[in-house]
Amino acid sequence: MNKGFFEVKSVAECRDILASFEPVADTEDISSDQALDRVAAGDILAGEDIPGFNRSSMDGFALRAGDSFGAGEGTPVYLELKARMAVDEAPQWTLGPRECAQVLTGGSLPPGADAVVMWEHVREIAEDEVEIFRAVSPGENVMLQGEDCQWNQTVVPDGTRLRPQELGVLSALGILRTTVRRRPRVAILSTGDELVPVQETPPAGKIRDVNSSTLAAWCVKAGCIPEPMGIIPDRLDDLHQGVSAAVQKADCVLLSGGSSLGARDLSIEVISGLDQGRVLVHGVAMSPGKPTILAAAGRVPIIGLPGQVTSAQVVMYVLGLPFLAHLSGVSGALEQKAQARLRARAGRNIPSQQGREDYVRVRLLRSDHERLLAEPVLAKSGLLRSLLRADGLLPIPASCEGVRAGEECEVLLL
Ligand code: AMP
Ligand code: MG
């Protein structure tokens, strides 16, 4: 049996390998009000202009902008007040030169008008005459027809995860149903003779299975449907059966534990023995998380995660979440900049080994000068609560020996 990591791959190489898996192709037609966080399958086009008519974005007086030119505090322009319009009125007449109409925020502009002067800059001097004290340019304080989006324009591109913002656009367009990708099903297996289900009190020498629940939760965060398949003892035939069943029912398999090189580390052997099983990566140049496996059985991806509870979560965050987003059909999910990050200065020197990418747990604090500081969380790496105290992960590239206090770095937000 192979007793060394095959060839340790960088995180970037792993992303490229993961990108070669096809996203879930099936689609579902769902009610748009159920579409939050789902991924658009195909471009969504506007069936009409938004706004559908020229609208005022202020309470004020609609006019032809040219008529206000030259108006100022001491040099008002006089216009005829043609109408006072209700907010939902659609005027059938056209505003002529040197005329204006009172409009409300959101209301229609009469045809002919191309700008609105806010009411603060207008004085009514007679029932049908106003003074304008401020010049406006064409388009000022109005939303023109089609300015938000135009008929037939793509408003939501294929592969977009739908946020409240996107749902608002669908509402404006009256798009009641949306075609989205099916959510990937992710089978989760924990391996280890020492594990008991969380419902049980572990006898001496055993511990509760933490990874099934954390990995399931990370899957939900990634927009997938977790299928926890329980604990499998460190026995080749049990593992073979469990992983084969997982491959049958899921779009992706997460296998935690047994991914390293020890006597009880059977993941590589199990995967190699699957129908069309192949190991793509054994060992990633990252810390924590080196004993990570990327593999496949036929077309189904398998990620072998280290059993160690914090390493498993860091790998899940760094590779698992982008990959599950990719499987979900999110475009660009595996690109390096896809995850939320911000820039901060290292609060102290952080040493790092060359040759591997370190993911340092950091807290974000404000310095006296209102600068954002990333302070490493000082704790043994395997302690679960170190992740509770971390706001983010600070990646230190494989080529660096560390970062110096005050150096600017990127922090991935947890
Ligand atoms: P392994 O990767 O199987 O060698 O496991 C590494 C360490 O993580 C060992 O101390 C295991 O007991 C622990 N471990 C493995 N799987 C789990 C799990 N699902 N929940 C909690 N701890 C685990
Ligand atoms: Mg184990």
PDB file of N, CA and C in Angstrom, residues 6 17-22 240 243-244 246-248 250-255 267-282 292-304 323 327:
ATOM      1  N   PHE A   6       0.724  10.968  -2.308  1.00  0.00           N
ATOM      2  CA  PHE A   6       1.133  10.849  -3.703  1.00  0.00           C
ATOM      3  C   PHE A   6       1.986  12.055  -4.026  1.00  0.00           C
ATOM      4  N   ILE A  17      -8.660  21.270 -10.362  1.00  0.00           N
ATOM      5  CA  ILE A  17      -9.112  19.879 -10.500  1.00  0.00           C
ATOM      6  C   ILE A  17     -10.610  19.802 -10.183  1.00  0.00           C
ATOM      7  N   LEU A  18     -11.028  20.504  -9.146  1.00  0.00           N
ATOM      8  CA  LEU A  18     -12.451  20.476  -8.763  1.00  0.00           C
ATOM      9  C   LEU A  18     -13.327  21.105  -9.848  1.00  0.00           C
ATOM     10  N   ALA A  19     -12.753  22.087 -10.546  1.00  0.00           N
ATOM     11  CA  ALA A  19     -13.538  22.778 -11.582  1.00  0.00           C
ATOM     12  C   ALA A  19     -13.893  21.842 -12.737  1.00  0.00           C
ATOM     13  N   SER A  20     -13.177  20.713 -12.843  1.00  0.00           N
ATOM     14  CA  SER A  20     -13.452  19.813 -13.966  1.00  0.00           C
ATOM     15  C   SER A  20     -14.705  18.960 -13.727  1.00  0.00           C
ATOM     16  N   PHE A  21     -15.236  18.957 -12.505  1.00  0.00           N
ATOM     17  CA  PHE A  21     -16.505  18.254 -12.268  1.00  0.00           C
ATOM     18  C   PHE A  21     -17.659  19.090 -12.822  1.00  0.00           C
ATOM     19  N   GLU A  22     -18.606  18.401 -13.443  1.00  0.00           N
ATOM     20  CA  GLU A  22     -19.753  19.102 -14.031  1.00  0.00           C
ATOM     21  C   GLU A  22     -20.734  19.520 -12.939  1.00  0.00           C
ATOM     22  N   HIS A 240     -16.404   0.164   2.328  1.00  0.00           N
ATOM     23  CA  HIS A 240     -16.720  -0.031   0.908  1.00  0.00           C
ATOM     24  C   HIS A 240     -18.240   0.040   0.693  1.00  0.00           C
ATOM     25  N   VAL A 243     -19.531   3.767   1.431  1.00  0.00           N
ATOM     26  CA  VAL A 243     -19.177   4.763   0.416  1.00  0.00           C
ATOM     27  C   VAL A 243     -19.862   4.419  -0.912  1.00  0.00           C
ATOM     28  N   SER A 244     -19.967   3.125  -1.230  1.00  0.00           N
ATOM     29  CA  SER A 244     -20.665   2.755  -2.472  1.00  0.00           C
ATOM     30  C   SER A 244     -22.117   3.220  -2.418  1.00  0.00           C
ATOM     31  N   ALA A 246     -23.277   5.667  -0.704  1.00  0.00           N
ATOM     32  CA  ALA A 246     -23.284   7.137  -0.764  1.00  0.00           C
ATOM     33  C   ALA A 246     -23.148   7.606  -2.205  1.00  0.00           C
ATOM     34  N   VAL A 247     -22.258   6.972  -2.955  1.00  0.00           N
ATOM     35  CA  VAL A 247     -22.036   7.353  -4.351  1.00  0.00           C
ATOM     36  C   VAL A 247     -23.320   7.163  -5.166  1.00  0.00           C
ATOM     37  N   GLN A 248     -24.064   6.110  -4.833  1.00  0.00           N
ATOM     38  CA  GLN A 248     -25.321   5.830  -5.546  1.00  0.00           C
ATOM     39  C   GLN A 248     -26.342   6.931  -5.365  1.00  0.00           C
ATOM     40  N   ALA A 250     -25.944  10.186  -4.017  1.00  0.00           N
ATOM     41  CA  ALA A 250     -25.615  11.611  -3.871  1.00  0.00           C
ATOM     42  C   ALA A 250     -24.892  12.169  -5.087  1.00  0.00           C
ATOM     43  N   ASP A 251     -24.830  13.515  -5.134  1.00  0.00           N
ATOM     44  CA  ASP A 251     -24.086  14.200  -6.187  1.00  0.00           C
ATOM     45  C   ASP A 251     -22.649  14.442  -5.758  1.00  0.00           C
ATOM     46  N   CYS A 252     -22.380  14.271  -4.465  1.00  0.00           N
ATOM     47  CA  CYS A 252     -21.034  14.482  -3.933  1.00  0.00           C
ATOM     48  C   CYS A 252     -20.956  13.724  -2.614  1.00  0.00           C
ATOM     49  N   VAL A 253     -19.787  13.198  -2.309  1.00  0.00           N
ATOM     50  CA  VAL A 253     -19.622  12.456  -1.055  1.00  0.00           C
ATOM     51  C   VAL A 253     -18.529  13.125  -0.232  1.00  0.00           C
ATOM     52  N   LEU A 254     -18.839  13.366   1.035  1.00  0.00           N
ATOM     53  CA  LEU A 254     -17.820  13.845   1.976  1.00  0.00           C
ATOM     54  C   LEU A 254     -17.531  12.717   2.941  1.00  0.00           C
ATOM     55  N   LEU A 255     -16.269  12.367   3.040  1.00  0.00           N
ATOM     56  CA  LEU A 255     -15.863  11.245   3.869  1.00  0.00           C
ATOM     57  C   LEU A 255     -14.883  11.810   4.883  1.00  0.00           C
ATOM     58  N   SER A 267      -9.201   5.402   3.734  1.00  0.00           N
ATOM     59  CA  SER A 267      -9.979   6.108   2.690  1.00  0.00           C
ATOM     60  C   SER A 267      -9.422   5.881   1.289  1.00  0.00           C
ATOM     61  N   ILE A 268      -8.107   5.988   1.155  1.00  0.00           N
ATOM     62  CA  ILE A 268      -7.509   5.823  -0.181  1.00  0.00           C
ATOM     63  C   ILE A 268      -7.817   4.435  -0.729  1.00  0.00           C
ATOM     64  N   GLU A 269      -7.662   3.432   0.126  1.00  0.00           N
ATOM     65  CA  GLU A 269      -7.896   2.063  -0.321  1.00  0.00           C
ATOM     66  C   GLU A 269      -9.363   1.862  -0.698  1.00  0.00           C
ATOM     67  N   VAL A 270     -10.232   2.423   0.135  1.00  0.00           N
ATOM     68  CA  VAL A 270     -11.665   2.280  -0.137  1.00  0.00           C
ATOM     69  C   VAL A 270     -12.030   2.932  -1.465  1.00  0.00           C
ATOM     70  N   ILE A 271     -11.551   4.153  -1.671  1.00  0.00           N
ATOM     71  CA  ILE A 271     -11.908   4.876  -2.899  1.00  0.00           C
ATOM     72  C   ILE A 271     -11.351   4.145  -4.119  1.00  0.00           C
ATOM     73  N   SER A 272     -10.123   3.687  -4.004  1.00  0.00           N
ATOM     74  CA  SER A 272      -9.514   2.988  -5.141  1.00  0.00           C
ATOM     75  C   SER A 272     -10.290   1.726  -5.497  1.00  0.00           C
ATOM     76  N   GLY A 273     -10.941   1.126  -4.485  1.00  0.00           N
ATOM     77  CA  GLY A 273     -11.673  -0.111  -4.729  1.00  0.00           C
ATOM     78  C   GLY A 273     -13.110   0.092  -5.191  1.00  0.00           C
ATOM     79  N   LEU A 274     -13.548   1.350  -5.316  1.00  0.00           N
ATOM     80  CA  LEU A 274     -14.928   1.605  -5.760  1.00  0.00           C
ATOM     81  C   LEU A 274     -15.047   1.354  -7.261  1.00  0.00           C
ATOM     82  N   ASP A 275     -16.267   1.127  -7.703  1.00  0.00           N
ATOM     83  CA  ASP A 275     -16.527   1.025  -9.126  1.00  0.00           C
ATOM     84  C   ASP A 275     -16.099   2.352  -9.779  1.00  0.00           C
ATOM     85  N   GLN A 276     -15.200   2.316 -10.734  1.00  0.00           N
ATOM     86  CA  GLN A 276     -14.648   3.513 -11.390  1.00  0.00           C
ATOM     87  C   GLN A 276     -14.051   4.517 -10.408  1.00  0.00           C
ATOM     88  N   GLY A 277     -13.539   3.993  -9.298  1.00  0.00           N
ATOM     89  CA  GLY A 277     -12.951   4.895  -8.296  1.00  0.00           C
ATOM     90  C   GLY A 277     -11.575   5.361  -8.734  1.00  0.00           C
ATOM     91  N   ARG A 278     -11.299   6.640  -8.541  1.00  0.00           N
ATOM     92  CA  ARG A 278      -9.951   7.128  -8.848  1.00  0.00           C
ATOM     93  C   ARG A 278      -9.590   8.285  -7.911  1.00  0.00           C
ATOM     94  N   VAL A 279      -8.377   8.221  -7.429  1.00  0.00           N
ATOM     95  CA  VAL A 279      -7.874   9.279  -6.545  1.00  0.00           C
ATOM     96  C   VAL A 279      -7.212  10.337  -7.403  1.00  0.00           C
ATOM     97  N   LEU A 280      -7.628  11.585  -7.233  1.00  0.00           N
ATOM     98  CA  LEU A 280      -7.063  12.683  -8.028  1.00  0.00           C
ATOM     99  C   LEU A 280      -5.977  13.425  -7.250  1.00  0.00           C
ATOM    100  N   VAL A 281      -6.205  13.581  -5.971  1.00  0.00           N
ATOM    101  CA  VAL A 281      -5.242  14.291  -5.116  1.00  0.00           C
ATOM    102  C   VAL A 281      -5.200  13.576  -3.778  1.00  0.00           C
ATOM    103  N   HIS A 282      -4.000  13.306  -3.281  1.00  0.00           N
ATOM    104  CA  HIS A 282      -3.868  12.855  -1.897  1.00  0.00           C
ATOM    105  C   HIS A 282      -2.820  13.725  -1.243  1.00  0.00           C
ATOM    106  N   THR A 292      -5.891  15.657   2.923  1.00  0.00           N
ATOM    107  CA  THR A 292      -7.164  15.796   2.215  1.00  0.00           C
ATOM    108  C   THR A 292      -7.079  15.012   0.913  1.00  0.00           C
ATOM    109  N   ILE A 293      -8.199  14.384   0.559  1.00  0.00           N
ATOM    110  CA  ILE A 293      -8.247  13.584  -0.665  1.00  0.00           C
ATOM    111  C   ILE A 293      -9.293  14.178  -1.602  1.00  0.00           C
ATOM    112  N   LEU A 294      -8.943  14.318  -2.860  1.00  0.00           N
ATOM    113  CA  LEU A 294      -9.948  14.618  -3.886  1.00  0.00           C
ATOM    114  C   LEU A 294     -10.009  13.401  -4.785  1.00  0.00           C
ATOM    115  N   ALA A 295     -11.209  12.924  -5.020  1.00  0.00           N
ATOM    116  CA  ALA A 295     -11.340  11.676  -5.753  1.00  0.00           C
ATOM    117  C   ALA A 295     -12.682  11.652  -6.467  1.00  0.00           C
ATOM    118  N   ALA A 296     -12.925  10.577  -7.187  1.00  0.00           N
ATOM    119  CA  ALA A 296     -14.205  10.419  -7.871  1.00  0.00           C
ATOM    120  C   ALA A 296     -14.528   8.945  -8.005  1.00  0.00           C
ATOM    121  N   ALA A 297     -15.813   8.654  -8.038  1.00  0.00           N
ATOM    122  CA  ALA A 297     -16.274   7.323  -8.431  1.00  0.00           C
ATOM    123  C   ALA A 297     -17.178   7.580  -9.625  1.00  0.00           C
ATOM    124  N   GLY A 298     -16.697   7.234 -10.821  1.00  0.00           N
ATOM    125  CA  GLY A 298     -17.421   7.635 -12.016  1.00  0.00           C
ATOM    126  C   GLY A 298     -17.443   9.144 -12.068  1.00  0.00           C
ATOM    127  N   ARG A 299     -18.648   9.717 -12.131  1.00  0.00           N
ATOM    128  CA  ARG A 299     -18.750  11.187 -12.197  1.00  0.00           C
ATOM    129  C   ARG A 299     -18.971  11.832 -10.838  1.00  0.00           C
ATOM    130  N   VAL A 300     -19.099  10.999  -9.811  1.00  0.00           N
ATOM    131  CA  VAL A 300     -19.425  11.566  -8.484  1.00  0.00           C
ATOM    132  C   VAL A 300     -18.141  11.941  -7.735  1.00  0.00           C
ATOM    133  N   PRO A 301     -18.028  13.227  -7.386  1.00  0.00           N
ATOM    134  CA  PRO A 301     -16.832  13.641  -6.650  1.00  0.00           C
ATOM    135  C   PRO A 301     -16.862  13.132  -5.203  1.00  0.00           C
ATOM    136  N   ILE A 302     -15.694  12.812  -4.700  1.00  0.00           N
ATOM    137  CA  ILE A 302     -15.559  12.390  -3.304  1.00  0.00           C
ATOM    138  C   ILE A 302     -14.469  13.255  -2.680  1.00  0.00           C
ATOM    139  N   ILE A 303     -14.801  13.876  -1.571  1.00  0.00           N
ATOM    140  CA  ILE A 303     -13.768  14.628  -0.855  1.00  0.00           C
ATOM    141  C   ILE A 303     -13.507  13.900   0.450  1.00  0.00           C
ATOM    142  N   GLY A 304     -12.264  13.477   0.631  1.00  0.00           N
ATOM    143  CA  GLY A 304     -11.850  12.855   1.881  1.00  0.00           C
ATOM    144  C   GLY A 304     -11.252  13.928   2.771  1.00  0.00           C
ATOM    145  N   PHE A 323     -16.377  24.556  -3.915  1.00  0.00           N
ATOM    146  CA  PHE A 323     -16.697  23.429  -4.793  1.00  0.00           C
ATOM    147  C   PHE A 323     -18.197  23.146  -4.789  1.00  0.00           C
ATOM    148  N   LEU A 327     -20.698  23.046  -7.895  1.00  0.00           N
ATOM    149  CA  LEU A 327     -21.615  21.940  -8.216  1.00  0.00           C
ATOM    150  C   LEU A 327     -23.051  22.439  -8.317  1.00  0.00           C
TER     151      LEU A 327
END
